[in-house]
Amino acid sequence: MREEASESMQDYLKNIYLIIRERGGSVSTSELAKKMRVSPPTVTSMLVKLGERKFVKYEKYKGVKLAKKGEIIALEVLRHHRLIETYLVEHLDYDWSEVHEEADILEHHISEKMELRIANALGNPKFDPHGAPIPSADLSSIAKDETTRLGEHISGDIVVIERVREREKEELQYLARIGMVPGKQVEVESVAPFGMVTLTNENGTHSLPKEIAMSIHVKKI
Amino acid sequence: MREEASESMQDYLKNIYLIIRERGGSVSTSELAKKMRVSPPTVTSMLVKLGERKFVKYEKYKGVKLAKKGEIIALEVLRHHRLIETYLVEHLDYDWSEVHEEADILEHHISEKMELRIANALGNPKFDPHGAPIPSADLSSIAKDETTRLGEHISGDIVVIERVREREKEELQYLARIGMVPGKQVEVESVAPFGMVTLTNENGTHSLPKEIAMSIHVKKI
DNA sequence: TAACTTTATTAGGCCTGTCTAAATATATAT
DNA sequence: ATATATATTTAGACAGGCCTAATAAAGTTA
Ligand SMILES: [Mn+2]
Ligand SMILES: [Mn+2]
Ligand SMILES: [Mn+2]
Ligand SMILES: [Mn+2]
């Protein structure tokens, strides 16, 4: 399946999937251009091509959504990505915060056999080291998101971190350093009106910009 | 270094290196075209490009050799290839005979960090599962070949297999099945004039075409 | 709704790696 | 040494993925 789409197409499909999964609706040319670090005309011409090949539903000036074929490819690439990240952390001594780049390349190049061997070596995990759900081997399912965002919580809430979304490596390293990683418990101390959240965890008290707090998924306890 | 050459260039350089290491001299257009499964004009234009970028020394109608820059890239890619093959066998339950394709792709896509982590996980091996030498981390050295070819030996010689060169997967699987793998001892029973060698190992007696016997490197004991 | 701003598409071009067909250089055989 | 065969290069084309500049559509504001 994935071999039907070039590496570049696979990345477009994956990114369309990720944007829509996070916030629904459809994806605009400029949004995709920004995420893929490519010019808008490049996106337009790729969307035309992906549309012709029935990977996406694209209507001029109206944004793009995935067609079934495209969603399957997106899930396949995402499964590879998240399995690779997990493998690098569990078996090759990578840090949580530094696996992304490597996985972003290798996701397109491992065989189905290697995917299987990696998944087996890991015991078929359902989540990657950031807490992101790994699509099932048959690509039929991916864990539903039942979390809230740390940035939505109010003073006094006590939560457990379930997931930290992809961000710049330095940001992730900082969060790791202050103990804001999946599995840790955090209490919301205060929420300032100008977008700063103060939190306490086992490491002490820390303040984070709301944007960062919104990229941390949690469950209230 | 390797990032200066495209994936395709890396493969040309690697294959030029492999041909010259095996038999010296220079490499012809048609030879390379055959090895790379590409048309001769494609090779010509690539050689011109590699020459302009000082990766090779190429003279029209006279074949190609590697320049220093090109040799370093070839060694780097080869190190990746052989480390990956070793890793797949040692840690991901691949069979000796089925690692080649995977490594042929991944060799271009792993980072220097991953190379290092893989090498460490393996204890910095000097040889891959086929017995081929792995270039050193600084690419300054690669084990000298001190073996003879099984196909050169005469009746009565007793040898140990040191290396089995890359061939079709099915051929390697057959050799594995009859116990012709690195580390095993073999006695040459007879050498027929029409190019058939008969051998005895712990599995019994087997005949191999001379061409195959020539791709098995051994040391006489 | 008219003017202006923002977003998206069209037009045209470039580079890489590949191909086939035609031309030419080199090697081989009579 | 000439003719023939083989190997190689040149010429010209194409698809993929990207770009900038120009144009046009959609959205926003007055
Ligand atoms: Mn990618
Ligand atoms: Mn897969
Ligand atoms: Mn390769
Ligand atoms: Mn390397």
Coordinates of C-alpha atoms (C1' of nucleotides) and ligand atoms in Angstrom, one line a residue:
Chain A
M1 CA 0.0 0.0 0.0
R2 CA 2.5 2.5 1.2
E3 CA 4.7 1.8 -1.8
E4 CA 2.0 3.3 -4.0
A5 CA 2.9 6.7 -2.6
S6 CA 6.3 8.4 -2.8
E7 CA 8.1 9.4 0.3
S8 CA 7.0 12.9 -0.2
M9 CA 3.4 11.9 -0.7
Q10 CA 3.5 9.8 2.4
D11 CA 4.6 12.9 4.4
Y12 CA 1.8 15.0 3.0
L13 CA -0.8 12.3 3.8
K14 CA 0.6 11.8 7.3
N15 CA 0.5 15.6 8.1
I16 CA -3.0 16.0 6.7
Y17 CA -4.0 13.1 9.0
L18 CA -2.3 14.6 12.0
I19 CA -3.9 18.0 11.6
I20 CA -7.3 16.7 11.0
R21 CA -7.1 14.2 13.9
E22 CA -6.2 17.0 16.2
R23 CA -8.8 19.5 15.3
G24 CA -11.2 18.0 12.7
G25 CA -12.4 19.7 9.5
S26 CA -10.2 20.0 6.5
V27 CA -6.7 21.3 5.9
S28 CA -5.8 24.5 4.1
T29 CA -3.0 25.0 1.6
S30 CA -1.1 27.5 3.7
E31 CA -1.4 25.4 6.9
L32 CA 0.0 22.4 5.1
A33 CA 2.7 24.5 3.5
K34 CA 3.8 25.7 6.9
K35 CA 3.8 22.3 8.5
M36 CA 5.7 20.8 5.6
R37 CA 8.1 23.8 5.2
V38 CA 7.3 24.1 1.6
S39 CA 5.8 26.9 -0.5
P40 CA 2.0 27.1 -1.1
P41 CA 2.2 26.5 -4.8
T42 CA 4.1 23.3 -4.1
V43 CA 1.3 22.2 -1.8
T44 CA -1.3 23.0 -4.4
S45 CA 0.3 20.9 -7.1
M46 CA 0.8 18.0 -4.7
L47 CA -2.8 18.2 -3.6
V48 CA -3.9 18.0 -7.3
K49 CA -1.8 15.0 -7.7
L50 CA -2.9 13.3 -4.5
G51 CA -6.5 14.0 -5.6
E52 CA -6.1 12.4 -9.0
R53 CA -4.7 9.3 -7.4
K54 CA -7.7 9.2 -5.0
F55 CA -5.6 9.6 -1.9
V56 CA -7.4 12.7 -0.9
K57 CA -10.5 14.7 -1.5
Y58 CA -9.4 18.1 -2.7
E59 CA -11.5 21.0 -4.0
K60 CA -9.8 24.2 -5.1
Y61 CA -10.0 26.9 -2.5
K62 CA -11.8 24.6 -0.1
G63 CA -9.0 22.6 1.5
V64 CA -8.3 18.9 1.6
K65 CA -9.4 15.8 3.5
L66 CA -8.1 12.3 3.3
A67 CA -9.8 9.6 1.2
K68 CA -9.8 6.0 2.6
K69 CA -6.7 5.1 0.6
G70 CA -4.8 8.1 1.9
E71 CA -5.9 7.4 5.5
I72 CA -4.5 3.9 5.3
I73 CA -1.2 5.2 4.1
A74 CA -1.1 7.9 6.8
L75 CA -1.8 5.3 9.5
E76 CA 0.9 3.0 8.1
V77 CA 3.5 5.7 8.1
L78 CA 2.4 6.9 11.6
R79 CA 2.6 3.3 12.9
H80 CA 6.2 3.1 11.6
H81 CA 7.1 6.4 13.0
R82 CA 5.8 5.7 16.5
L83 CA 7.2 2.1 16.6
I84 CA 10.6 3.4 15.6
E85 CA 10.5 6.1 18.2
T86 CA 9.7 3.5 20.8
Y87 CA 12.3 1.2 19.6
L88 CA 15.0 3.8 19.7
V89 CA 14.2 4.7 23.3
E90 CA 13.8 1.1 24.5
H91 CA 16.6 -0.6 22.7
L92 CA 19.1 2.0 21.4
D93 CA 19.4 4.3 24.3
Y94 CA 17.9 7.3 22.7
D95 CA 16.4 10.0 24.9
W96 CA 12.6 10.6 24.7
S97 CA 13.3 14.1 23.2
E98 CA 15.6 13.1 20.4
V99 CA 13.9 10.4 18.5
H100 CA 11.7 12.4 16.3
E101 CA 14.0 13.3 13.5
E102 CA 15.3 9.8 13.1
A103 CA 11.8 8.4 13.0
D104 CA 10.7 11.0 10.5
I105 CA 13.1 9.6 8.0
L106 CA 13.1 5.9 8.8
E107 CA 9.3 5.7 8.8
H108 CA 9.4 5.6 5.0
H109 CA 12.2 3.1 4.6
I110 CA 11.6 0.1 6.9
S111 CA 10.1 -3.0 5.4
E112 CA 6.9 -4.6 6.6
K113 CA 9.1 -7.4 8.0
M114 CA 11.1 -5.0 10.0
E115 CA 8.0 -3.3 11.3
L116 CA 6.8 -6.6 12.5
R117 CA 10.1 -7.5 14.2
I118 CA 10.3 -4.2 15.9
A119 CA 6.8 -4.4 17.1
N120 CA 7.5 -7.9 18.5
A121 CA 10.7 -6.9 20.2
L122 CA 8.7 -4.2 21.9
G123 CA 5.8 -6.4 22.9
N124 CA 3.4 -4.7 20.5
P125 CA 3.0 -1.4 22.3
K126 CA -0.1 0.7 22.0
F127 CA 1.7 4.0 22.8
D128 CA 5.0 5.6 22.0
P129 CA 7.4 7.3 24.4
H130 CA 5.5 10.6 24.1
G131 CA 2.3 8.9 24.9
A132 CA 1.0 9.1 21.4
P133 CA -1.2 6.1 20.3
I134 CA 0.3 3.6 17.8
P135 CA -2.1 2.5 15.1
S136 CA -2.8 -1.3 15.2
A137 CA -0.9 -3.6 12.9
D138 CA -3.9 -3.9 10.6
L139 CA -4.3 -0.2 10.6
S140 CA -7.9 -0.6 11.6
S141 CA -7.7 1.2 14.9
I142 CA -5.9 3.7 16.9
A143 CA -6.6 4.5 20.6
K144 CA -9.2 7.2 21.1
D145 CA -8.0 10.3 22.9
E146 CA -9.6 10.5 26.3
T147 CA -7.4 13.1 27.7
T148 CA -7.7 16.8 28.5
R149 CA -5.1 19.5 28.0
L150 CA -3.1 20.6 30.9
G151 CA -3.6 24.2 29.8
E152 CA -7.4 23.8 30.2
H153 CA -7.2 22.9 33.9
I154 CA -7.8 25.2 36.8
S155 CA -6.0 25.9 40.0
G156 CA -6.1 23.0 42.3
D157 CA -6.6 20.3 39.7
I158 CA -4.3 17.3 40.1
V159 CA -3.6 15.4 37.0
V160 CA -1.3 12.7 35.5
I161 CA 0.5 13.4 32.2
E162 CA -0.6 11.0 29.5
R163 CA 1.1 12.5 26.5
V164 CA 3.4 15.3 25.4
R165 CA 2.9 16.3 21.8
E166 CA 5.8 16.7 19.4
R167 CA 7.6 20.0 19.7
E168 CA 11.1 21.4 19.2
K169 CA 13.7 19.1 20.6
E170 CA 14.9 21.8 23.0
E171 CA 11.4 22.3 24.4
L172 CA 11.0 18.5 25.0
Q173 CA 14.4 18.4 26.6
Y174 CA 13.4 21.2 29.0
L175 CA 10.1 19.4 29.8
A176 CA 12.0 16.2 30.5
R177 CA 14.4 18.1 32.7
I178 CA 11.6 19.5 34.9
G179 CA 9.9 16.1 35.1
M180 CA 7.0 16.9 32.8
V181 CA 6.9 13.5 31.1
P182 CA 4.2 10.9 30.6
G183 CA 3.3 9.1 33.8
K184 CA 4.1 11.9 36.2
Q185 CA 1.6 13.6 38.5
V186 CA 1.2 17.4 38.4
E187 CA -0.8 19.9 40.4
V188 CA -2.0 23.1 38.9
E189 CA -1.0 26.0 41.2
S190 CA -2.3 28.9 39.3
V191 CA -3.4 30.2 35.9
A192 CA -2.3 33.7 35.1
P193 CA -4.5 35.8 32.8
F194 CA -1.6 36.6 30.4
G195 CA -1.2 32.9 29.5
M196 CA 1.2 31.4 32.1
V197 CA 0.4 28.3 34.0
T198 CA 2.2 27.5 37.3
L199 CA 2.5 23.8 38.2
T200 CA 4.0 21.7 40.9
N201 CA 5.3 18.2 40.4
E202 CA 7.8 16.0 42.3
N203 CA 10.6 18.3 41.0
G204 CA 9.2 21.5 42.4
T205 CA 7.2 24.4 41.0
H206 CA 7.5 25.5 37.4
S207 CA 5.7 27.9 35.1
L208 CA 4.9 27.2 31.5
P209 CA 3.4 29.3 28.7
K210 CA -0.2 28.2 28.0
E211 CA 0.7 27.1 24.5
I212 CA 3.1 24.6 26.0
A213 CA 0.6 23.5 28.6
M214 CA -1.9 22.9 25.8
S215 CA 0.4 20.4 24.2
I216 CA 0.5 18.3 27.4
H217 CA -2.3 15.8 27.6
V218 CA -3.4 14.8 31.0
K219 CA -6.1 12.9 33.0
K220 CA -7.5 14.4 36.1
I221 CA -7.4 12.2 39.2
Chain B
M1 CA 30.3 13.8 4.3
R2 CA 27.8 11.4 3.1
E3 CA 25.1 14.1 3.0
E4 CA 27.1 15.7 0.2
A5 CA 26.1 12.9 -2.1
S6 CA 22.5 11.9 -3.0
E7 CA 21.2 8.4 -2.2
S8 CA 21.7 7.4 -5.8
M9 CA 25.3 8.8 -5.8
Q10 CA 26.1 6.9 -2.7
D11 CA 25.0 3.7 -4.3
Y12 CA 27.2 4.3 -7.4
L13 CA 30.2 5.1 -5.2
K14 CA 29.6 2.0 -3.0
N15 CA 29.3 -0.2 -6.1
I16 CA 32.4 1.2 -7.7
Y17 CA 34.3 0.6 -4.5
L18 CA 33.1 -3.0 -4.2
I19 CA 34.0 -3.9 -7.8
I20 CA 37.4 -2.4 -7.5
R21 CA 38.1 -3.9 -4.1
E22 CA 37.3 -7.3 -5.4
R23 CA 39.3 -7.2 -8.6
G24 CA 41.3 -4.0 -8.8
G25 CA 41.7 -1.7 -11.9
S26 CA 38.8 0.5 -12.9
V27 CA 35.1 0.0 -13.6
S28 CA 33.5 0.2 -17.0
T29 CA 30.2 1.8 -17.8
S30 CA 28.5 -1.4 -18.7
E31 CA 29.7 -3.2 -15.7
L32 CA 28.3 -0.6 -13.4
A33 CA 25.1 -0.4 -15.4
K34 CA 24.6 -4.1 -14.9
K35 CA 25.3 -4.0 -11.2
M36 CA 23.1 -1.0 -10.6
R37 CA 20.3 -2.3 -12.9
V38 CA 20.3 0.9 -14.9
S39 CA 21.0 1.7 -18.6
P40 CA 24.5 2.6 -19.8
P41 CA 23.6 6.2 -20.7
T42 CA 22.4 6.7 -17.1
V43 CA 25.7 5.6 -15.8
T44 CA 27.6 7.8 -18.2
S45 CA 25.7 10.9 -17.1
M46 CA 26.1 10.0 -13.4
L47 CA 29.9 9.4 -13.9
V48 CA 30.2 12.8 -15.4
K49 CA 28.4 14.4 -12.5
L50 CA 30.5 12.4 -9.9
G51 CA 33.6 13.5 -11.7
E52 CA 32.7 17.1 -11.7
R53 CA 32.1 16.9 -7.9
K54 CA 35.5 15.2 -7.5
F55 CA 34.1 12.0 -6.1
V56 CA 35.6 9.9 -8.9
K57 CA 38.2 10.1 -11.5
Y58 CA 36.4 9.5 -14.8
E59 CA 37.8 9.6 -18.3
K60 CA 35.6 9.0 -21.3
Y61 CA 35.9 5.5 -22.7
K62 CA 38.4 4.6 -20.0
G63 CA 36.3 3.7 -17.0
V64 CA 36.1 5.1 -13.5
K65 CA 38.0 5.0 -10.2
L66 CA 37.2 6.5 -6.9
A67 CA 38.8 9.7 -5.7
K68 CA 39.5 10.1 -2.0
K69 CA 36.2 11.9 -1.3
G70 CA 34.3 9.2 -3.1
E71 CA 36.1 6.4 -1.3
I72 CA 35.2 7.9 2.1
I73 CA 31.6 8.0 1.2
A74 CA 31.7 4.5 -0.1
L75 CA 33.2 3.3 3.1
E76 CA 30.7 5.2 5.2
V77 CA 27.8 3.6 3.3
L78 CA 29.4 0.2 3.5
R79 CA 29.9 0.6 7.2
H80 CA 26.3 1.4 7.6
H81 CA 25.3 -1.5 5.4
R82 CA 27.3 -4.1 7.3
L83 CA 26.4 -2.8 10.7
I84 CA 22.7 -2.9 9.9
E85 CA 23.0 -6.4 8.5
T86 CA 24.7 -7.5 11.7
Y87 CA 22.1 -5.7 13.9
L88 CA 19.2 -7.3 12.1
V89 CA 20.6 -10.7 12.7
E90 CA 21.7 -10.2 16.2
H91 CA 18.8 -8.2 17.6
L92 CA 15.8 -8.5 15.3
D93 CA 15.8 -12.2 14.5
Y94 CA 16.6 -11.9 10.8
D95 CA 18.2 -14.7 9.0
W96 CA 21.6 -14.4 7.6
S97 CA 20.3 -14.7 4.1
E98 CA 17.5 -12.1 4.3
V99 CA 19.2 -9.0 5.6
H100 CA 20.7 -7.6 2.4
E101 CA 17.7 -5.8 0.9
E102 CA 16.8 -4.1 4.1
A103 CA 20.4 -2.9 4.7
D104 CA 20.6 -1.7 1.1
I105 CA 17.9 0.9 1.8
L106 CA 18.6 1.8 5.4
E107 CA 22.3 2.3 4.8
H108 CA 21.4 5.7 3.3
H109 CA 19.0 6.8 6.0
I110 CA 20.4 6.2 9.5
S111 CA 22.0 9.1 11.3
E112 CA 25.5 9.1 12.6
K113 CA 24.1 8.8 16.0
M114 CA 22.2 5.7 15.1
E115 CA 25.2 4.2 13.5
L116 CA 27.1 4.7 16.8
R117 CA 24.3 3.3 18.9
I118 CA 24.0 0.2 16.7
A119 CA 27.8 -0.3 16.7
N120 CA 27.8 -0.1 20.5
A121 CA 24.9 -2.4 20.9
L122 CA 26.9 -4.9 18.8
G123 CA 30.2 -4.4 20.6
N124 CA 31.8 -2.7 17.6
P125 CA 32.1 -5.8 15.4
K126 CA 34.7 -6.1 12.7
F127 CA 32.8 -8.5 10.5
D128 CA 29.2 -8.8 9.4
P129 CA 27.1 -12.0 9.4
H130 CA 28.4 -12.9 5.9
G131 CA 32.0 -12.5 7.1
A132 CA 32.5 -9.3 5.2
P133 CA 34.7 -6.7 7.0
I134 CA 33.1 -3.6 8.5
P135 CA 35.0 -0.4 7.9
S136 CA 36.2 1.2 11.1
A137 CA 34.3 4.1 12.7
D138 CA 36.7 6.7 11.4
L139 CA 36.7 5.0 8.0
S140 CA 40.4 4.8 8.0
S141 CA 40.7 1.0 7.8
I142 CA 39.0 -2.1 6.7
A143 CA 40.2 -5.6 7.4
K144 CA 42.5 -6.9 4.7
D145 CA 41.3 -10.0 2.9
E146 CA 43.6 -12.9 3.8
T147 CA 41.4 -15.6 2.5
T148 CA 41.4 -17.9 -0.5
R149 CA 38.3 -18.9 -2.6
L150 CA 36.8 -22.3 -2.0
G151 CA 36.7 -22.7 -5.7
E152 CA 40.4 -22.5 -6.0
H153 CA 41.1 -25.4 -3.7
I154 CA 42.0 -28.9 -4.7
S155 CA 40.8 -32.3 -3.6
G156 CA 41.8 -33.1 -0.1
D157 CA 42.0 -29.5 1.2
I158 CA 40.3 -28.9 4.5
V159 CA 39.2 -25.3 5.0
V160 CA 37.1 -23.1 7.3
I161 CA 34.6 -20.8 5.8
E162 CA 35.4 -17.2 6.5
R163 CA 33.0 -15.3 4.3
V164 CA 30.1 -15.9 1.9
R165 CA 29.8 -13.0 -0.6
E166 CA 26.4 -11.4 -1.4
R167 CA 24.3 -13.4 -3.8
E168 CA 20.6 -13.9 -4.5
K169 CA 18.7 -14.6 -1.4
E170 CA 17.6 -18.0 -2.5
E171 CA 21.2 -19.0 -3.1
L172 CA 22.2 -17.8 0.3
Q173 CA 19.3 -19.7 1.9
Y174 CA 20.4 -22.9 0.1
L175 CA 24.0 -22.4 1.4
A176 CA 22.7 -21.9 4.9
R177 CA 20.6 -25.0 4.6
I178 CA 23.5 -27.2 3.7
G179 CA 25.7 -25.6 6.4
M180 CA 27.9 -23.6 4.2
V181 CA 28.1 -20.6 6.5
P182 CA 31.0 -18.7 8.1
G183 CA 32.8 -20.6 10.8
K184 CA 32.1 -24.1 9.4
Q185 CA 34.7 -26.5 8.3
V186 CA 34.6 -28.1 4.8
E187 CA 36.7 -30.7 3.0
V188 CA 37.1 -30.6 -0.8
E189 CA 36.2 -34.0 -2.1
S190 CA 36.7 -33.5 -5.8
V191 CA 36.9 -30.9 -8.5
A192 CA 35.2 -31.8 -11.8
P193 CA 36.5 -30.4 -15.1
F194 CA 33.1 -29.0 -16.1
G195 CA 33.1 -26.7 -13.1
M196 CA 31.5 -28.6 -10.3
V197 CA 33.1 -28.9 -6.8
T198 CA 32.1 -31.6 -4.4
L199 CA 32.4 -30.9 -0.7
T200 CA 31.8 -32.5 2.6
N201 CA 30.9 -30.7 5.8
E202 CA 29.1 -31.8 9.0
N203 CA 25.9 -32.0 7.0
G204 CA 27.1 -34.4 4.4
T205 CA 28.4 -34.2 0.9
H206 CA 27.3 -31.5 -1.5
S207 CA 28.2 -30.3 -5.0
L208 CA 28.3 -26.7 -6.0
P209 CA 29.0 -24.9 -9.3
K210 CA 32.4 -23.4 -9.4
E211 CA 31.0 -19.9 -9.6
I212 CA 29.3 -20.4 -6.2
A213 CA 32.4 -22.0 -4.7
M214 CA 34.3 -18.9 -5.8
S215 CA 32.1 -16.7 -3.8
I216 CA 32.9 -18.6 -0.6
H217 CA 36.1 -17.3 1.1
V218 CA 38.0 -19.8 3.2
K219 CA 41.2 -20.4 5.1
K220 CA 43.0 -23.6 4.8
I221 CA 43.8 -25.4 8.0
Chain C
dT1 C1' -20.9 47.2 -1.7
dA2 C1' -16.4 48.9 -2.8
dA3 C1' -11.8 48.8 -1.4
dC4 C1' -8.4 46.4 0.6
dT5 C1' -6.0 42.3 2.5
dT6 C1' -5.1 37.6 2.6
dT7 C1' -5.0 33.1 0.7
dA8 C1' -4.7 30.1 -3.2
dT9 C1' -3.9 28.9 -7.9
dT10 C1' -1.6 29.3 -12.4
dA11 C1' 2.5 30.0 -15.2
dG12 C1' 6.8 29.0 -16.1
dG13 C1' 11.3 27.2 -14.8
dC14 C1' 15.0 24.3 -12.5
dC15 C1' 17.4 20.1 -10.9
dT16 C1' 17.7 15.0 -10.3
dG17 C1' 17.6 10.6 -12.1
dT18 C1' 16.0 7.9 -15.3
dC19 C1' 14.9 6.3 -20.2
dT20 C1' 15.3 5.2 -25.7
dA21 C1' 17.3 6.1 -30.1
dA22 C1' 21.1 7.7 -32.7
dA23 C1' 25.9 8.5 -33.3
dT24 C1' 30.6 7.4 -32.5
dA25 C1' 34.7 5.3 -30.5
dT26 C1' 37.0 1.0 -29.4
dA27 C1' 37.9 -3.9 -29.8
dT28 C1' 37.9 -8.2 -32.5
dA29 C1' 38.2 -11.1 -36.4
dT30 C1' 39.1 -12.1 -41.1
Chain D
dA1 C1' 44.2 -3.4 -42.6
dT2 C1' 39.5 -3.6 -43.2
dA3 C1' 35.1 -4.9 -41.8
dT4 C1' 32.2 -6.1 -38.3
dA5 C1' 30.7 -6.3 -33.6
dT6 C1' 30.6 -4.3 -29.1
dA7 C1' 30.9 -0.6 -25.8
dT8 C1' 30.2 4.0 -24.8
dT9 C1' 28.6 8.6 -25.3
dT10 C1' 25.4 12.2 -27.1
dA11 C1' 20.8 13.9 -28.0
dG12 C1' 16.5 14.5 -26.5
dA13 C1' 12.7 13.5 -23.5
dC14 C1' 10.0 12.7 -19.2
dA15 C1' 8.3 12.5 -14.3
dG16 C1' 8.8 14.0 -9.6
dG17 C1' 9.3 17.6 -6.4
dC18 C1' 10.5 21.9 -5.6
dC19 C1' 10.8 27.3 -6.5
dT20 C1' 9.4 32.5 -7.6
dA21 C1' 6.4 35.8 -9.9
dA22 C1' 2.0 36.9 -11.5
dT23 C1' -2.9 36.5 -11.3
dA24 C1' -7.2 35.5 -9.2
dA25 C1' -10.4 34.1 -5.7
dA26 C1' -12.1 34.6 -1.0
dG27 C1' -12.5 37.1 3.1
dT28 C1' -12.6 41.5 5.8
dT29 C1' -13.5 46.2 6.8
dA30 C1' -15.4 50.6 6.2
Ligands
MN1 MN 8.7 11.6 7.2
MN2 MN 4.0 -1.1 7.7
MN3 MN 21.7 1.3 -1.2
MN4 MN 28.1 6.9 9.3

